[in-house]
Amino acid sequence: MEGVRDPREELAELVPYDAKGIKAEVVLSANEHPSNVPTEIIDRLSERLESFDFNRYPDPTAHKLRELIATANGLDAANILVGNGGDELLFNILLAWGGPGRKLLDMPPTFSMYAIDAQVTGTEVVSIPRMPDFSVDSDAVLDRLAQGDIDIVMISHPNNPTGGLTSETLLIDVLEATDALVLVDEAYFEFSRHTMRPHMQRHPNLVILRTFSKAFSLAGLRVGYLLGHADVIREIMKVRQPYSVNAFSQWVAATVFRERVVFQQAIRELIRNRDRLLHGLSDMDGVEVFPSEANFVLFRVEYASALWRDLLHGHSVLIRDFSRAPGLEDCLRVTVGSEKECTKFLEAMREVLSARRESQIMTGVAARATEQGE
Ligand SMILES: *Cc1c(COP(=O)(O)O)cnc(C)c1O
């Protein structure tokens, strides 16, 4: 027989994810940590690499890592689930709580994986757009939850890509308004230093997502985790791939977590650099900056796509262009890098902005000259 029959209809609108692998000297596009894992940790790992059992299957429940995370959060191992990056856990949540006939409440613009995972799992997406300042439309969200048919709520806290936190009062109102599973995505917790962890006891529908990809320099190893009630964690465990978190990643993540105080200084420095970016961008004419509690800054500027290209091609600085995303017209997002990278970015921004302004003035002069018949 020739050809292949169509896959599921829901996939028709989806486009496979491809980060395009654009090369640049200064990469500030993916909210990664600017530095590798500290050498003292790499040295410790290297010493034991030879005796590492590459031939053995990983521990499916990552019990060592879970124990460490549980202890640090005043919880039991039964409250922790480790995944192949936070992304896998989001997908698992949708497999367990979503699916055909079920609904996710999404608050765009936000992390795009929520809606994509919903689509892949056949979950209906109910979107309540954020306000113009990107805060959650609390009345609309609470009204919608009152209808009682939402199965999952996902809130990025702080919100990627806009940067702000949602007020704790509103998050509590959401938890009280619904028995839906409420995922508070704390992927940037180490930078925002705000967590809903204290509310877990009272709210069995609260699950918290964290990751090793941002503050702990491990984006390449894919490790994230959930904090939640044991019953909820158990349900999510039913849908997961038993060996999704490989043994090497478990080992490195456990070592990094044990040594996490070593990362504190770099985190403080990134927070300082974030404030430099916020101030530096606010000082530029025509740039509107949104407050951020994460390791990135969103800003709005005219001709955003053209500026994005000028930064890349003229200065080898790669940031993220969101200007074609709904609700993010003319918006660009820059990841907080090292002090040197932030300086390079701010200088490049000043140059591309003034070059563009000059070329506009020139165009204006030329246009007037033409009008006057010169
Ligand atoms: C980065 C990020 C994650 C998870 O990233 P992983 O690398 O898969 O752990 C989850 N949510 C948000 C909002 C993020 O920005």
Coordinates of C-alpha atoms and ligand atoms in Angstrom, one line a residue:
M1 CA 0.0 0.0 0.0
E2 CA 1.2 3.5 -0.7
G3 CA 1.2 6.6 1.6
V4 CA 0.2 6.9 5.2
R5 CA -3.1 7.6 6.7
D6 CA -3.6 10.9 8.6
P7 CA -2.6 11.3 12.2
R8 CA -5.0 12.7 14.8
E9 CA -6.9 15.7 13.6
E10 CA -5.8 17.9 16.5
L11 CA -2.2 17.9 15.3
A12 CA -3.1 19.6 12.0
E13 CA -2.5 23.2 13.4
L14 CA 0.6 22.4 15.4
V15 CA 4.1 23.1 14.2
P16 CA 7.0 21.1 15.5
Y17 CA 9.2 23.0 18.0
D18 CA 12.5 24.1 16.6
A19 CA 14.7 26.6 18.4
K20 CA 16.5 27.1 15.1
G21 CA 20.0 27.0 16.7
I22 CA 20.9 30.6 15.7
K23 CA 24.6 31.2 16.6
A24 CA 25.6 34.4 18.4
E25 CA 28.4 35.6 20.7
V26 CA 26.0 36.8 23.3
V27 CA 23.1 34.4 23.8
L28 CA 20.3 35.9 25.8
S29 CA 17.3 34.2 24.3
A30 CA 16.3 31.1 26.4
N31 CA 16.5 32.2 30.0
E32 CA 19.4 29.9 30.6
H33 CA 22.1 30.6 33.3
P34 CA 25.0 32.5 31.8
S35 CA 27.6 30.2 33.4
N36 CA 28.2 26.5 33.5
V37 CA 28.0 24.5 36.7
P38 CA 30.8 25.7 39.0
T39 CA 34.1 23.8 38.5
E40 CA 34.3 22.6 42.1
I41 CA 31.1 20.5 41.4
I42 CA 32.4 19.4 37.9
D43 CA 35.6 18.2 39.6
R44 CA 33.7 16.2 42.2
L45 CA 31.6 14.6 39.5
S46 CA 34.7 13.8 37.3
E47 CA 36.4 12.0 40.2
R48 CA 33.5 9.6 40.3
L49 CA 32.6 9.3 36.7
E50 CA 34.7 6.2 36.1
S51 CA 32.6 4.2 38.6
F52 CA 29.3 5.5 37.3
D53 CA 27.0 2.6 36.1
F54 CA 26.1 3.7 32.6
N55 CA 24.9 0.2 31.9
R56 CA 22.1 0.2 34.5
Y57 CA 18.6 1.6 34.1
P58 CA 17.9 4.7 36.2
D59 CA 16.0 4.6 39.4
P60 CA 12.5 5.3 38.0
T61 CA 11.4 7.3 41.0
A62 CA 14.7 9.2 41.5
H63 CA 14.4 8.5 45.2
K64 CA 17.8 10.1 46.2
L65 CA 16.9 13.4 44.5
R66 CA 13.3 13.3 45.8
E67 CA 14.5 12.8 49.4
L68 CA 16.8 15.8 49.1
I69 CA 14.1 18.0 47.6
A70 CA 11.5 16.8 50.1
T71 CA 13.8 17.5 53.1
A72 CA 14.7 21.0 51.8
N73 CA 10.9 21.8 51.4
G74 CA 9.8 20.2 54.7
L75 CA 7.9 17.5 52.8
D76 CA 8.0 13.7 52.3
A77 CA 9.4 12.0 49.2
A78 CA 5.7 11.1 48.4
N79 CA 5.1 14.8 47.8
I80 CA 7.8 15.1 45.1
L81 CA 7.8 14.0 41.5
V82 CA 11.0 14.5 39.3
G83 CA 10.6 14.9 35.6
N84 CA 12.6 15.2 32.4
G85 CA 12.6 19.0 32.7
G86 CA 9.6 20.9 34.0
D87 CA 8.2 20.5 30.5
E88 CA 7.6 16.8 30.9
L89 CA 5.8 17.3 34.2
L90 CA 3.4 19.9 32.5
F91 CA 2.7 17.3 29.9
N92 CA 2.1 14.6 32.5
I93 CA -0.3 16.9 34.4
L94 CA -2.3 17.3 31.2
L95 CA -2.3 13.6 30.6
A96 CA -3.6 12.9 34.0
W97 CA -6.0 15.8 34.6
G98 CA -6.7 16.8 31.0
G99 CA -7.8 14.9 27.9
P100 CA -10.9 14.9 25.7
G101 CA -13.9 16.5 27.4
R102 CA -11.7 18.2 29.9
K103 CA -10.6 21.9 30.2
L104 CA -7.5 23.9 30.9
L105 CA -7.8 27.5 32.1
D106 CA -4.9 29.5 30.5
M107 CA -4.0 33.1 30.9
P108 CA -2.2 34.3 27.8
P109 CA 0.3 35.8 27.1
T110 CA 2.0 33.1 29.1
F111 CA 4.3 30.1 28.8
S112 CA 3.2 28.6 25.4
M113 CA 3.7 25.0 26.4
Y114 CA 0.5 25.0 28.5
A115 CA -1.7 25.5 25.5
I116 CA 0.4 23.3 23.2
D117 CA 0.4 20.4 25.7
A118 CA -3.4 20.8 26.1
Q119 CA -3.8 20.6 22.3
V120 CA -1.6 17.5 22.1
T121 CA -3.6 15.8 24.8
G122 CA -7.0 16.8 23.3
T123 CA -7.7 19.1 26.3
E124 CA -9.9 22.1 25.6
V125 CA -8.2 25.4 26.3
V126 CA -10.2 28.2 27.9
S127 CA -8.3 31.4 27.6
I128 CA -8.7 34.4 29.8
P129 CA -6.4 37.0 28.4
R130 CA -4.3 39.1 30.8
M131 CA -4.8 42.9 31.2
P132 CA -2.8 45.4 29.2
D133 CA -0.2 45.5 32.0
F134 CA -0.1 41.6 31.9
S135 CA -1.6 41.2 35.3
V136 CA -4.2 38.4 35.6
D137 CA -7.8 39.5 34.9
S138 CA -8.9 38.4 38.3
D139 CA -12.7 39.0 37.9
A140 CA -12.8 37.2 34.7
V141 CA -10.8 34.2 36.0
L142 CA -12.8 33.9 39.2
D143 CA -16.1 34.2 37.3
R144 CA -15.1 31.5 34.9
L145 CA -13.9 29.2 37.7
A146 CA -17.3 29.7 39.4
Q147 CA -18.9 27.8 36.5
G148 CA -17.3 24.7 37.9
D149 CA -16.2 23.0 34.7
I150 CA -12.4 23.8 34.7
D151 CA -10.2 20.8 35.4
I152 CA -6.7 22.4 35.4
V153 CA -5.4 25.9 35.9
M154 CA -1.9 26.8 35.0
I155 CA -0.3 30.0 36.3
S156 CA 3.3 31.0 35.5
H157 CA 4.5 32.8 38.7
P158 CA 6.5 34.9 37.7
N159 CA 4.9 34.8 34.3
N160 CA 7.1 33.9 31.3
P161 CA 7.5 35.9 29.1
T162 CA 6.1 39.0 30.8
G163 CA 8.1 38.8 34.1
G164 CA 5.6 39.8 36.8
L165 CA 4.3 37.8 39.8
T166 CA 0.6 37.3 40.4
S167 CA -0.6 38.6 43.8
E168 CA -0.6 35.9 46.5
T169 CA -4.1 37.0 47.5
L170 CA -5.4 36.3 44.0
L171 CA -3.6 32.9 43.9
I172 CA -5.4 32.0 47.2
D173 CA -8.7 33.2 45.8
V174 CA -8.2 30.9 42.8
L175 CA -7.3 27.9 45.0
E176 CA -10.5 28.6 47.0
A177 CA -12.7 29.2 44.0
T178 CA -12.1 25.8 42.4
D179 CA -11.4 22.1 43.0
A180 CA -9.4 22.1 39.7
L181 CA -5.8 21.1 39.9
V182 CA -4.0 24.5 40.2
L183 CA -0.4 24.4 38.9
V184 CA 1.7 27.3 40.1
D185 CA 4.7 27.3 37.9
E186 CA 7.7 28.5 39.9
A187 CA 10.3 27.9 37.3
Y188 CA 11.9 31.3 38.3
F189 CA 11.4 30.8 42.1
E190 CA 15.1 31.3 42.8
F191 CA 15.0 34.8 41.3
S192 CA 11.5 35.9 42.5
R193 CA 12.0 34.3 46.0
H194 CA 8.2 33.9 46.2
T195 CA 6.6 30.6 46.6
M196 CA 3.1 29.2 47.3
R197 CA 4.7 26.3 49.3
P198 CA 3.2 27.6 52.6
H199 CA -0.3 27.1 51.2
M200 CA 0.1 23.5 50.2
Q201 CA -1.2 22.2 53.5
R202 CA -4.6 23.9 53.2
H203 CA -5.0 23.4 49.5
P204 CA -4.8 19.8 48.2
N205 CA -5.4 21.1 44.7
L206 CA -2.2 23.1 44.6
V207 CA 0.9 21.7 42.8
I208 CA 4.1 23.7 42.4
L209 CA 6.6 23.3 39.5
R210 CA 10.3 24.0 39.9
T211 CA 13.3 23.4 37.6
F212 CA 17.1 23.0 37.6
S213 CA 17.2 24.6 34.2
K214 CA 17.2 28.3 35.2
A215 CA 19.0 29.1 38.4
F216 CA 21.1 25.9 38.6
S217 CA 22.8 25.8 35.2
L218 CA 21.3 22.4 34.2
A219 CA 19.1 23.3 31.2
G220 CA 21.0 20.7 29.2
L221 CA 20.3 17.8 31.6
R222 CA 16.5 18.2 31.7
V223 CA 15.5 18.0 35.4
G224 CA 12.4 19.6 37.0
Y225 CA 10.2 18.6 39.9
L226 CA 6.7 19.0 41.3
L227 CA 5.7 19.6 44.9
G228 CA 2.1 18.4 45.6
H229 CA -0.2 16.3 47.8
A230 CA 0.8 12.6 47.8
D231 CA -2.5 11.6 46.2
V232 CA -2.0 14.0 43.3
I233 CA 1.6 13.0 42.8
R234 CA 0.5 9.3 42.7
E235 CA -2.0 10.0 39.9
I236 CA 0.6 11.8 37.8
M237 CA 3.0 8.9 38.4
K238 CA 0.6 6.6 36.6
V239 CA 1.0 8.4 33.3
R240 CA 4.7 9.0 33.3
Q241 CA 7.4 7.1 31.4
P242 CA 9.2 5.1 34.1
Y243 CA 12.7 5.9 32.9
S244 CA 12.3 9.5 31.6
V245 CA 14.9 11.0 33.9
N246 CA 18.2 9.4 33.0
A247 CA 20.6 8.2 35.7
F248 CA 23.3 10.8 34.8
S249 CA 20.9 13.7 35.2
Q250 CA 19.6 12.3 38.5
W251 CA 23.2 12.1 39.8
V252 CA 24.2 15.5 38.7
A253 CA 21.0 17.2 39.9
A254 CA 21.4 15.5 43.3
T255 CA 25.0 16.7 43.5
V256 CA 24.0 20.2 42.5
F257 CA 21.0 20.3 44.9
R258 CA 23.2 19.2 47.8
E259 CA 25.7 21.9 47.0
R260 CA 23.1 24.6 46.1
V261 CA 24.5 27.2 48.5
V262 CA 27.3 27.6 46.0
F263 CA 24.8 29.0 43.5
Q264 CA 23.5 31.7 45.8
Q265 CA 26.1 34.3 44.9
A266 CA 25.5 33.9 41.2
I267 CA 21.8 34.2 41.8
R268 CA 22.2 37.4 43.7
E269 CA 24.4 38.7 40.9
L270 CA 21.8 37.9 38.3
I271 CA 19.2 39.7 40.3
R272 CA 21.5 42.8 40.4
N273 CA 22.1 42.4 36.6
R274 CA 18.3 42.2 36.1
D275 CA 17.9 45.6 37.8
R276 CA 20.7 47.0 35.6
L277 CA 18.8 45.8 32.6
L278 CA 15.5 47.2 33.9
H279 CA 17.1 50.6 34.5
G280 CA 19.2 50.7 31.4
L281 CA 16.2 49.9 29.2
S282 CA 13.9 52.4 31.0
D283 CA 16.4 55.1 30.2
M284 CA 16.1 54.6 26.5
D285 CA 13.7 56.7 24.5
G286 CA 10.8 54.8 23.0
V287 CA 11.3 51.7 25.1
E288 CA 8.6 50.5 27.5
V289 CA 9.9 48.1 30.1
F290 CA 7.8 45.7 32.1
P291 CA 8.8 44.9 35.7
S292 CA 10.4 41.5 36.2
E293 CA 10.9 39.1 39.1
A294 CA 12.6 36.5 37.0
N295 CA 15.9 36.2 35.0
F296 CA 14.6 38.0 31.9
V297 CA 13.1 41.3 31.0
L298 CA 10.3 42.0 28.5
F299 CA 10.2 45.3 26.7
R300 CA 8.1 47.0 24.0
V301 CA 9.7 49.0 21.3
E302 CA 8.7 50.2 17.8
Y303 CA 10.1 48.1 14.9
A304 CA 10.8 45.3 17.4
S305 CA 11.5 42.7 14.7
A306 CA 13.9 45.0 12.8
L307 CA 15.7 45.8 16.1
W308 CA 16.0 42.1 16.9
R309 CA 17.6 41.6 13.5
D310 CA 20.0 44.6 13.9
L311 CA 21.1 43.2 17.4
L312 CA 21.8 39.8 15.9
H313 CA 23.4 40.8 12.6
G314 CA 25.2 44.0 13.7
H315 CA 26.2 43.0 17.2
S316 CA 25.9 39.2 17.5
V317 CA 23.5 39.6 20.4
L318 CA 20.6 37.1 20.3
I319 CA 17.4 37.8 22.3
R320 CA 13.9 36.5 21.8
D321 CA 11.4 38.1 19.4
F322 CA 7.8 37.9 20.7
S323 CA 6.5 40.6 18.4
R324 CA 4.3 38.2 16.4
A325 CA 2.8 36.6 19.5
P326 CA -0.8 37.6 20.3
G327 CA -0.9 40.3 23.0
L328 CA 2.9 40.8 22.7
E329 CA 3.0 43.1 19.7
D330 CA 6.4 44.9 19.5
C331 CA 7.7 43.0 22.4
L332 CA 11.2 41.5 22.8
R333 CA 12.5 39.5 25.8
V334 CA 16.1 39.6 27.0
T335 CA 17.5 37.0 29.4
V336 CA 19.6 38.3 32.2
G337 CA 23.2 37.3 31.5
S338 CA 26.6 38.0 33.1
E339 CA 27.5 41.6 33.8
K340 CA 29.6 41.7 30.6
E341 CA 26.8 40.3 28.5
C342 CA 24.3 42.8 29.9
T343 CA 26.7 45.7 29.2
K344 CA 27.2 44.4 25.7
F345 CA 23.4 44.1 25.2
L346 CA 22.7 47.6 26.5
E347 CA 25.4 49.2 24.3
A348 CA 24.1 47.3 21.3
M349 CA 20.5 48.4 22.0
R350 CA 21.6 52.1 22.3
E351 CA 23.4 51.8 19.0
V352 CA 20.7 50.0 17.0
L353 CA 18.1 52.5 18.4
S354 CA 20.0 55.6 17.4
A355 CA 21.0 54.1 14.0
R356 CA 17.3 53.4 13.4
R357 CA 16.3 56.9 14.5
E358 CA 18.9 58.5 12.3
S359 CA 17.7 56.5 9.3
Q360 CA 14.1 57.6 10.0
I361 CA 15.2 61.2 10.2
M362 CA 17.0 60.7 6.8
T363 CA 13.9 59.1 5.3
G364 CA 11.9 62.1 6.7
V365 CA 14.4 64.6 5.1
A366 CA 14.3 62.7 1.8
A367 CA 10.5 62.6 1.9
R368 CA 10.2 66.4 2.6
A369 CA 12.8 67.0 -0.1
T370 CA 10.7 65.0 -2.6
E371 CA 7.5 66.9 -1.6
Q372 CA 9.3 70.2 -2.2
G373 CA 10.3 68.9 -5.6
E374 CA 14.1 69.0 -4.9
Ligands
LIG1 C1 11.7 27.2 31.6 C2 10.3 27.0 32.1 C3 9.8 25.8 32.5 C4 10.5 24.5 32.5 O1 11.7 24.4 31.9 P1 12.5 23.0 31.9 O2 13.8 23.3 31.2 O3 11.6 22.0 31.0 O4 12.6 22.5 33.3 C5 8.5 25.7 33.0 N1 7.8 26.8 33.0 C6 8.2 28.0 32.6 C7 7.3 29.1 32.7 C8 9.5 28.1 32.1 O5 9.8 29.3 31.7

